[in-house]
Amino acid sequence: MTEPLLTEVDHVAIAVRDIDAAIAFYEETFGATVVHRERVDSDGVEEALIKVADSYIQLLTPTSDDSPVARYLEKKGEGVHHVGYRVDDCAAALQSVKDHGGQVIDQAPRPGSRGTTVAFVHPKGAFGTLIELVEE
Ligand code: CO
């Protein structure tokens, strides 16, 4: 048996139109706390991370009308956008996707938010889920 490449659910990303309203919902309803906020201009998003045990809920909102998340909201509305799986080695996990005929969005690992290294896997070939591989 080889070691599993996915070590934890890092985050569930939820696309929202009004990030402050979404934060207020989680804070007021569930007593949740935002532990990190960041604008990632390269991805055209602002994110807020809410810690749940060792994982996060990642609230995502677009910062420009032509960003992928803006297009997603237009097409599908608010809701679960992608699942981030924590990995020890993003490059190795991405290579395994390629080796097994998966379709990747990022050909190589790249910088993510909060100093992580990430790569996205296309939902086509991943049973309809946009997957983010996250190396801390
Ligand atoms: Co993410």
Short mmCIF file of N, CA and C and ligand atoms in Angstrom, two decimals:
data_model
loop_
_atom_site.label_atom_id
_atom_site.label_comp_id
_atom_site.label_asym_id
_atom_site.label_seq_id
_atom_site.Cartn_x
_atom_site.Cartn_y
_atom_site.Cartn_z
N MET A 1 0.84 -1.21 0.00
CA MET A 1 0.00 0.00 0.00
C MET A 1 0.87 1.25 0.00
N THR A 2 0.55 2.16 -0.88
CA THR A 2 1.25 3.45 -0.85
C THR A 2 0.55 4.38 0.14
N GLU A 3 1.26 5.36 0.61
CA GLU A 3 0.68 6.34 1.53
C GLU A 3 -0.36 7.18 0.81
N PRO A 4 -1.47 7.51 1.47
CA PRO A 4 -2.46 8.38 0.83
C PRO A 4 -1.87 9.77 0.58
N LEU A 5 -2.21 10.34 -0.57
CA LEU A 5 -1.68 11.67 -0.91
C LEU A 5 -2.47 12.79 -0.25
N LEU A 6 -3.74 12.53 0.05
CA LEU A 6 -4.58 13.55 0.69
C LEU A 6 -4.52 13.34 2.20
N THR A 7 -4.12 14.34 2.95
CA THR A 7 -3.91 14.15 4.39
C THR A 7 -5.00 14.81 5.26
N GLU A 8 -5.79 15.68 4.66
CA GLU A 8 -6.81 16.41 5.44
C GLU A 8 -7.69 17.16 4.46
N VAL A 9 -8.94 17.41 4.84
CA VAL A 9 -9.72 18.39 4.07
C VAL A 9 -9.24 19.75 4.54
N ASP A 10 -8.58 20.49 3.66
CA ASP A 10 -8.03 21.80 4.05
C ASP A 10 -9.16 22.83 4.15
N HIS A 11 -9.96 22.91 3.10
CA HIS A 11 -11.09 23.85 3.15
C HIS A 11 -12.19 23.46 2.18
N VAL A 12 -13.38 23.91 2.52
CA VAL A 12 -14.51 23.88 1.60
C VAL A 12 -14.74 25.33 1.20
N ALA A 13 -14.64 25.60 -0.10
CA ALA A 13 -14.77 26.98 -0.58
C ALA A 13 -16.19 27.24 -1.06
N ILE A 14 -16.76 28.33 -0.58
CA ILE A 14 -18.13 28.67 -0.89
C ILE A 14 -18.15 30.04 -1.57
N ALA A 15 -18.69 30.08 -2.77
CA ALA A 15 -18.77 31.35 -3.52
C ALA A 15 -19.98 32.14 -3.03
N VAL A 16 -19.73 33.38 -2.66
CA VAL A 16 -20.82 34.23 -2.16
C VAL A 16 -20.77 35.60 -2.84
N ARG A 17 -21.91 36.27 -2.88
CA ARG A 17 -21.96 37.60 -3.47
C ARG A 17 -21.53 38.67 -2.48
N ASP A 18 -21.94 38.51 -1.22
CA ASP A 18 -21.65 39.51 -0.19
C ASP A 18 -20.87 38.83 0.94
N ILE A 19 -19.56 38.99 0.92
CA ILE A 19 -18.72 38.25 1.87
C ILE A 19 -18.97 38.70 3.31
N ASP A 20 -19.26 39.96 3.52
CA ASP A 20 -19.52 40.43 4.87
C ASP A 20 -20.81 39.85 5.44
N ALA A 21 -21.80 39.73 4.58
CA ALA A 21 -23.06 39.11 5.01
C ALA A 21 -22.85 37.63 5.32
N ALA A 22 -22.03 36.97 4.51
CA ALA A 22 -21.76 35.55 4.73
C ALA A 22 -20.97 35.35 6.03
N ILE A 23 -20.00 36.22 6.28
CA ILE A 23 -19.23 36.15 7.53
C ILE A 23 -20.17 36.34 8.72
N ALA A 24 -21.03 37.34 8.62
CA ALA A 24 -21.96 37.62 9.71
C ALA A 24 -22.86 36.41 9.99
N PHE A 25 -23.29 35.74 8.91
CA PHE A 25 -24.11 34.54 9.07
C PHE A 25 -23.38 33.48 9.88
N TYR A 26 -22.13 33.19 9.50
CA TYR A 26 -21.37 32.15 10.21
C TYR A 26 -21.05 32.57 11.63
N GLU A 27 -20.75 33.86 11.83
CA GLU A 27 -20.42 34.35 13.17
C GLU A 27 -21.64 34.29 14.09
N GLU A 28 -22.74 34.83 13.58
CA GLU A 28 -23.92 34.96 14.43
C GLU A 28 -24.63 33.63 14.64
N THR A 29 -24.67 32.81 13.59
CA THR A 29 -25.41 31.56 13.68
C THR A 29 -24.60 30.47 14.37
N PHE A 30 -23.30 30.40 14.05
CA PHE A 30 -22.49 29.28 14.52
C PHE A 30 -21.38 29.69 15.47
N GLY A 31 -21.32 30.98 15.83
CA GLY A 31 -20.25 31.43 16.72
C GLY A 31 -18.88 31.27 16.11
N ALA A 32 -18.81 31.27 14.80
CA ALA A 32 -17.55 31.05 14.09
C ALA A 32 -16.70 32.32 14.09
N THR A 33 -15.39 32.14 13.90
CA THR A 33 -14.46 33.27 13.89
C THR A 33 -13.64 33.26 12.61
N VAL A 34 -13.54 34.42 11.99
CA VAL A 34 -12.67 34.56 10.82
C VAL A 34 -11.23 34.66 11.32
N VAL A 35 -10.37 33.79 10.82
CA VAL A 35 -8.98 33.79 11.26
C VAL A 35 -8.04 34.39 10.22
N HIS A 36 -8.54 34.58 9.01
CA HIS A 36 -7.68 35.12 7.95
C HIS A 36 -8.54 35.75 6.87
N ARG A 37 -8.11 36.89 6.40
CA ARG A 37 -8.78 37.53 5.25
C ARG A 37 -7.71 37.95 4.28
N GLU A 38 -7.97 37.74 3.02
CA GLU A 38 -6.94 38.07 2.02
C GLU A 38 -7.59 38.34 0.68
N ARG A 39 -7.00 39.31 -0.03
CA ARG A 39 -7.40 39.60 -1.39
C ARG A 39 -6.34 38.98 -2.28
N VAL A 40 -6.76 38.09 -3.17
CA VAL A 40 -5.81 37.44 -4.08
C VAL A 40 -6.11 37.96 -5.48
N ASP A 41 -5.41 39.01 -5.86
CA ASP A 41 -5.73 39.69 -7.12
C ASP A 41 -5.46 38.80 -8.33
N SER A 42 -4.47 37.93 -8.23
CA SER A 42 -4.17 37.04 -9.38
C SER A 42 -5.35 36.11 -9.68
N ASP A 43 -6.15 35.79 -8.67
CA ASP A 43 -7.32 34.95 -8.88
C ASP A 43 -8.62 35.76 -8.93
N GLY A 44 -8.51 37.08 -8.73
CA GLY A 44 -9.70 37.93 -8.77
C GLY A 44 -10.68 37.63 -7.64
N VAL A 45 -10.16 37.28 -6.46
CA VAL A 45 -11.05 36.96 -5.33
C VAL A 45 -10.59 37.61 -4.03
N GLU A 46 -11.56 37.78 -3.16
CA GLU A 46 -11.27 38.06 -1.77
C GLU A 46 -11.77 36.86 -0.98
N GLU A 47 -10.99 36.43 0.01
CA GLU A 47 -11.41 35.28 0.78
C GLU A 47 -11.40 35.57 2.26
N ALA A 48 -12.25 34.86 2.99
CA ALA A 48 -12.25 34.89 4.44
C ALA A 48 -12.23 33.44 4.90
N LEU A 49 -11.30 33.12 5.80
CA LEU A 49 -11.19 31.76 6.30
C LEU A 49 -11.76 31.67 7.70
N ILE A 50 -12.65 30.71 7.87
CA ILE A 50 -13.24 30.43 9.17
C ILE A 50 -12.73 29.07 9.60
N LYS A 51 -12.12 29.01 10.76
CA LYS A 51 -11.50 27.75 11.18
C LYS A 51 -12.53 26.81 11.78
N VAL A 52 -12.51 25.56 11.33
CA VAL A 52 -13.35 24.50 11.90
C VAL A 52 -12.42 23.33 12.18
N ALA A 53 -12.09 23.10 13.45
CA ALA A 53 -11.08 22.10 13.83
C ALA A 53 -9.80 22.37 13.04
N ASP A 54 -9.32 21.39 12.28
CA ASP A 54 -8.08 21.60 11.52
C ASP A 54 -8.33 22.04 10.09
N SER A 55 -9.58 22.32 9.77
CA SER A 55 -9.95 22.70 8.40
C SER A 55 -10.54 24.11 8.40
N TYR A 56 -10.88 24.57 7.22
CA TYR A 56 -11.46 25.90 7.09
C TYR A 56 -12.70 25.87 6.21
N ILE A 57 -13.57 26.82 6.47
CA ILE A 57 -14.57 27.21 5.48
C ILE A 57 -13.99 28.44 4.81
N GLN A 58 -13.90 28.42 3.50
CA GLN A 58 -13.32 29.55 2.76
C GLN A 58 -14.45 30.26 2.01
N LEU A 59 -14.80 31.43 2.50
CA LEU A 59 -15.81 32.24 1.80
C LEU A 59 -15.08 33.03 0.72
N LEU A 60 -15.61 32.94 -0.49
CA LEU A 60 -14.96 33.53 -1.66
C LEU A 60 -15.89 34.50 -2.35
N THR A 61 -15.39 35.66 -2.67
CA THR A 61 -16.20 36.59 -3.45
C THR A 61 -15.33 37.23 -4.52
N PRO A 62 -15.89 37.49 -5.70
CA PRO A 62 -15.05 38.05 -6.78
C PRO A 62 -14.68 39.51 -6.52
N THR A 63 -13.50 39.91 -6.99
CA THR A 63 -13.09 41.31 -6.91
C THR A 63 -13.15 41.97 -8.28
N SER A 64 -13.44 41.19 -9.31
CA SER A 64 -13.64 41.77 -10.63
C SER A 64 -14.71 40.97 -11.37
N ASP A 65 -15.36 41.64 -12.33
CA ASP A 65 -16.50 41.02 -13.02
C ASP A 65 -16.11 39.88 -13.95
N ASP A 66 -14.83 39.82 -14.32
CA ASP A 66 -14.41 38.78 -15.27
C ASP A 66 -13.60 37.67 -14.61
N SER A 67 -13.59 37.62 -13.28
CA SER A 67 -12.85 36.55 -12.60
C SER A 67 -13.64 35.25 -12.69
N PRO A 68 -12.96 34.11 -12.58
CA PRO A 68 -13.66 32.82 -12.63
C PRO A 68 -14.79 32.71 -11.60
N VAL A 69 -14.58 33.26 -10.41
CA VAL A 69 -15.63 33.15 -9.39
C VAL A 69 -16.83 34.01 -9.75
N ALA A 70 -16.59 35.16 -10.40
CA ALA A 70 -17.70 35.99 -10.87
C ALA A 70 -18.51 35.23 -11.92
N ARG A 71 -17.81 34.56 -12.83
CA ARG A 71 -18.51 33.78 -13.86
C ARG A 71 -19.28 32.62 -13.24
N TYR A 72 -18.68 32.02 -12.22
CA TYR A 72 -19.34 30.91 -11.52
C TYR A 72 -20.64 31.38 -10.88
N LEU A 73 -20.58 32.53 -10.19
CA LEU A 73 -21.78 33.06 -9.53
C LEU A 73 -22.88 33.36 -10.55
N GLU A 74 -22.45 33.89 -11.70
CA GLU A 74 -23.40 34.22 -12.74
C GLU A 74 -24.11 32.98 -13.27
N LYS A 75 -23.32 31.91 -13.46
CA LYS A 75 -23.83 30.69 -14.06
C LYS A 75 -24.58 29.82 -13.05
N LYS A 76 -23.99 29.65 -11.88
CA LYS A 76 -24.53 28.65 -10.95
C LYS A 76 -25.10 29.24 -9.68
N GLY A 77 -24.82 30.50 -9.42
CA GLY A 77 -25.30 31.09 -8.17
C GLY A 77 -24.37 30.76 -7.01
N GLU A 78 -24.77 31.19 -5.83
CA GLU A 78 -23.94 30.97 -4.65
C GLU A 78 -23.92 29.49 -4.27
N GLY A 79 -22.84 29.07 -3.64
CA GLY A 79 -22.77 27.69 -3.17
C GLY A 79 -21.35 27.16 -3.17
N VAL A 80 -21.24 25.85 -2.96
CA VAL A 80 -19.92 25.22 -2.88
C VAL A 80 -19.20 25.37 -4.22
N HIS A 81 -18.00 25.91 -4.18
CA HIS A 81 -17.24 26.20 -5.39
C HIS A 81 -16.14 25.18 -5.62
N HIS A 82 -15.39 24.85 -4.58
CA HIS A 82 -14.38 23.79 -4.70
C HIS A 82 -14.04 23.23 -3.33
N VAL A 83 -13.35 22.08 -3.35
CA VAL A 83 -12.87 21.47 -2.12
C VAL A 83 -11.36 21.46 -2.16
N GLY A 84 -10.75 21.97 -1.10
CA GLY A 84 -9.29 21.97 -1.00
C GLY A 84 -8.84 20.80 -0.14
N TYR A 85 -8.02 19.94 -0.71
CA TYR A 85 -7.45 18.83 0.05
C TYR A 85 -6.01 19.15 0.41
N ARG A 86 -5.65 18.92 1.67
CA ARG A 86 -4.27 19.15 2.08
C ARG A 86 -3.39 17.99 1.64
N VAL A 87 -2.22 18.33 1.13
CA VAL A 87 -1.26 17.32 0.69
C VAL A 87 0.12 17.69 1.24
N ASP A 88 0.97 16.68 1.37
CA ASP A 88 2.34 16.97 1.84
C ASP A 88 3.18 17.53 0.70
N ASP A 89 2.86 17.08 -0.53
CA ASP A 89 3.69 17.44 -1.68
C ASP A 89 2.76 17.72 -2.87
N CYS A 90 2.53 19.01 -3.12
CA CYS A 90 1.58 19.41 -4.17
C CYS A 90 2.02 18.88 -5.54
N ALA A 91 3.30 18.98 -5.83
CA ALA A 91 3.81 18.53 -7.14
C ALA A 91 3.57 17.03 -7.33
N ALA A 92 3.80 16.25 -6.29
CA ALA A 92 3.61 14.80 -6.39
C ALA A 92 2.13 14.46 -6.58
N ALA A 93 1.27 15.16 -5.85
CA ALA A 93 -0.17 14.90 -5.98
C ALA A 93 -0.67 15.29 -7.37
N LEU A 94 -0.17 16.42 -7.88
CA LEU A 94 -0.55 16.88 -9.22
C LEU A 94 -0.06 15.89 -10.28
N GLN A 95 1.12 15.38 -10.10
CA GLN A 95 1.67 14.40 -11.04
C GLN A 95 0.81 13.14 -11.04
N SER A 96 0.33 12.75 -9.87
CA SER A 96 -0.51 11.56 -9.79
C SER A 96 -1.82 11.76 -10.54
N VAL A 97 -2.36 12.98 -10.48
CA VAL A 97 -3.57 13.29 -11.25
C VAL A 97 -3.29 13.09 -12.74
N LYS A 98 -2.17 13.65 -13.20
CA LYS A 98 -1.79 13.52 -14.62
C LYS A 98 -1.57 12.05 -14.99
N ASP A 99 -0.88 11.32 -14.12
CA ASP A 99 -0.57 9.91 -14.39
C ASP A 99 -1.83 9.07 -14.50
N HIS A 100 -2.90 9.52 -13.82
CA HIS A 100 -4.13 8.74 -13.82
C HIS A 100 -5.18 9.31 -14.77
N GLY A 101 -4.71 10.12 -15.71
CA GLY A 101 -5.60 10.60 -16.78
C GLY A 101 -6.50 11.75 -16.37
N GLY A 102 -6.25 12.35 -15.22
CA GLY A 102 -7.06 13.49 -14.79
C GLY A 102 -6.71 14.73 -15.59
N GLN A 103 -7.59 15.71 -15.52
CA GLN A 103 -7.40 16.95 -16.26
C GLN A 103 -7.00 18.02 -15.26
N VAL A 104 -5.85 18.64 -15.45
CA VAL A 104 -5.40 19.65 -14.49
C VAL A 104 -5.67 21.05 -15.04
N ILE A 105 -5.88 21.98 -14.14
CA ILE A 105 -6.00 23.39 -14.53
C ILE A 105 -4.63 24.05 -14.44
N ASP A 106 -3.93 23.78 -13.35
CA ASP A 106 -2.56 24.28 -13.19
C ASP A 106 -1.59 23.17 -13.58
N GLN A 107 -0.74 23.47 -14.56
CA GLN A 107 0.24 22.46 -15.00
C GLN A 107 1.31 22.23 -13.94
N ALA A 108 1.55 23.25 -13.11
CA ALA A 108 2.56 23.14 -12.06
C ALA A 108 2.03 23.85 -10.81
N PRO A 109 2.51 23.45 -9.63
CA PRO A 109 2.09 24.12 -8.40
C PRO A 109 2.41 25.61 -8.45
N ARG A 110 1.58 26.42 -7.78
CA ARG A 110 1.76 27.87 -7.77
C ARG A 110 1.40 28.39 -6.38
N PRO A 111 1.76 29.64 -6.09
CA PRO A 111 1.43 30.20 -4.77
C PRO A 111 -0.07 30.36 -4.58
N GLY A 112 -0.57 29.97 -3.41
CA GLY A 112 -1.97 30.18 -3.05
C GLY A 112 -2.06 31.23 -1.96
N SER A 113 -3.20 31.31 -1.29
CA SER A 113 -3.33 32.28 -0.20
C SER A 113 -2.62 31.76 1.04
N ARG A 114 -2.44 32.63 2.01
CA ARG A 114 -1.76 32.36 3.30
C ARG A 114 -0.48 31.55 3.15
N GLY A 115 0.27 31.86 2.10
CA GLY A 115 1.59 31.26 1.94
C GLY A 115 1.61 29.79 1.53
N THR A 116 0.47 29.28 1.04
CA THR A 116 0.42 27.88 0.63
C THR A 116 0.90 27.73 -0.81
N THR A 117 1.13 26.48 -1.19
CA THR A 117 1.40 26.12 -2.58
C THR A 117 0.23 25.28 -3.06
N VAL A 118 -0.35 25.67 -4.20
CA VAL A 118 -1.60 25.02 -4.61
C VAL A 118 -1.58 24.64 -6.10
N ALA A 119 -2.51 23.76 -6.46
CA ALA A 119 -2.77 23.45 -7.87
C ALA A 119 -4.22 22.99 -7.96
N PHE A 120 -4.89 23.41 -9.05
CA PHE A 120 -6.29 23.04 -9.24
C PHE A 120 -6.42 21.90 -10.25
N VAL A 121 -7.37 21.02 -9.96
CA VAL A 121 -7.70 19.89 -10.82
C VAL A 121 -9.09 20.13 -11.40
N HIS A 122 -9.23 19.94 -12.70
CA HIS A 122 -10.50 20.24 -13.38
C HIS A 122 -11.61 19.28 -12.93
N PRO A 123 -12.83 19.83 -12.75
CA PRO A 123 -13.95 18.95 -12.37
C PRO A 123 -14.24 17.85 -13.37
N LYS A 124 -13.95 18.13 -14.66
CA LYS A 124 -14.08 17.06 -15.67
C LYS A 124 -13.01 16.03 -15.35
N GLY A 125 -13.37 14.83 -15.12
CA GLY A 125 -12.38 13.82 -14.76
C GLY A 125 -12.22 13.70 -13.26
N ALA A 126 -12.94 14.55 -12.49
CA ALA A 126 -12.90 14.44 -11.03
C ALA A 126 -14.33 14.38 -10.49
N PHE A 127 -15.21 13.78 -11.27
CA PHE A 127 -16.59 13.54 -10.86
C PHE A 127 -17.31 14.82 -10.45
N GLY A 128 -17.02 15.88 -11.22
CA GLY A 128 -17.80 17.10 -11.08
C GLY A 128 -17.37 18.05 -9.98
N THR A 129 -16.25 17.74 -9.31
CA THR A 129 -15.79 18.63 -8.24
C THR A 129 -14.48 19.30 -8.62
N LEU A 130 -14.46 20.63 -8.55
CA LEU A 130 -13.22 21.36 -8.70
C LEU A 130 -12.39 21.09 -7.44
N ILE A 131 -11.20 20.54 -7.64
CA ILE A 131 -10.33 20.15 -6.52
C ILE A 131 -9.12 21.06 -6.47
N GLU A 132 -8.79 21.52 -5.27
CA GLU A 132 -7.56 22.27 -5.06
C GLU A 132 -6.65 21.44 -4.16
N LEU A 133 -5.43 21.25 -4.61
CA LEU A 133 -4.44 20.54 -3.80
C LEU A 133 -3.65 21.61 -3.04
N VAL A 134 -3.60 21.51 -1.71
CA VAL A 134 -3.03 22.56 -0.88
C VAL A 134 -1.87 22.02 -0.05
N GLU A 135 -0.71 22.56 -0.32
CA GLU A 135 0.47 22.22 0.51
C GLU A 135 0.77 23.40 1.41
N GLU A 136 0.81 23.18 2.72
CA GLU A 136 1.04 24.29 3.66
C GLU A 136 2.52 24.60 3.78
CO CO B 1 -9.36 27.29 -2.21
#
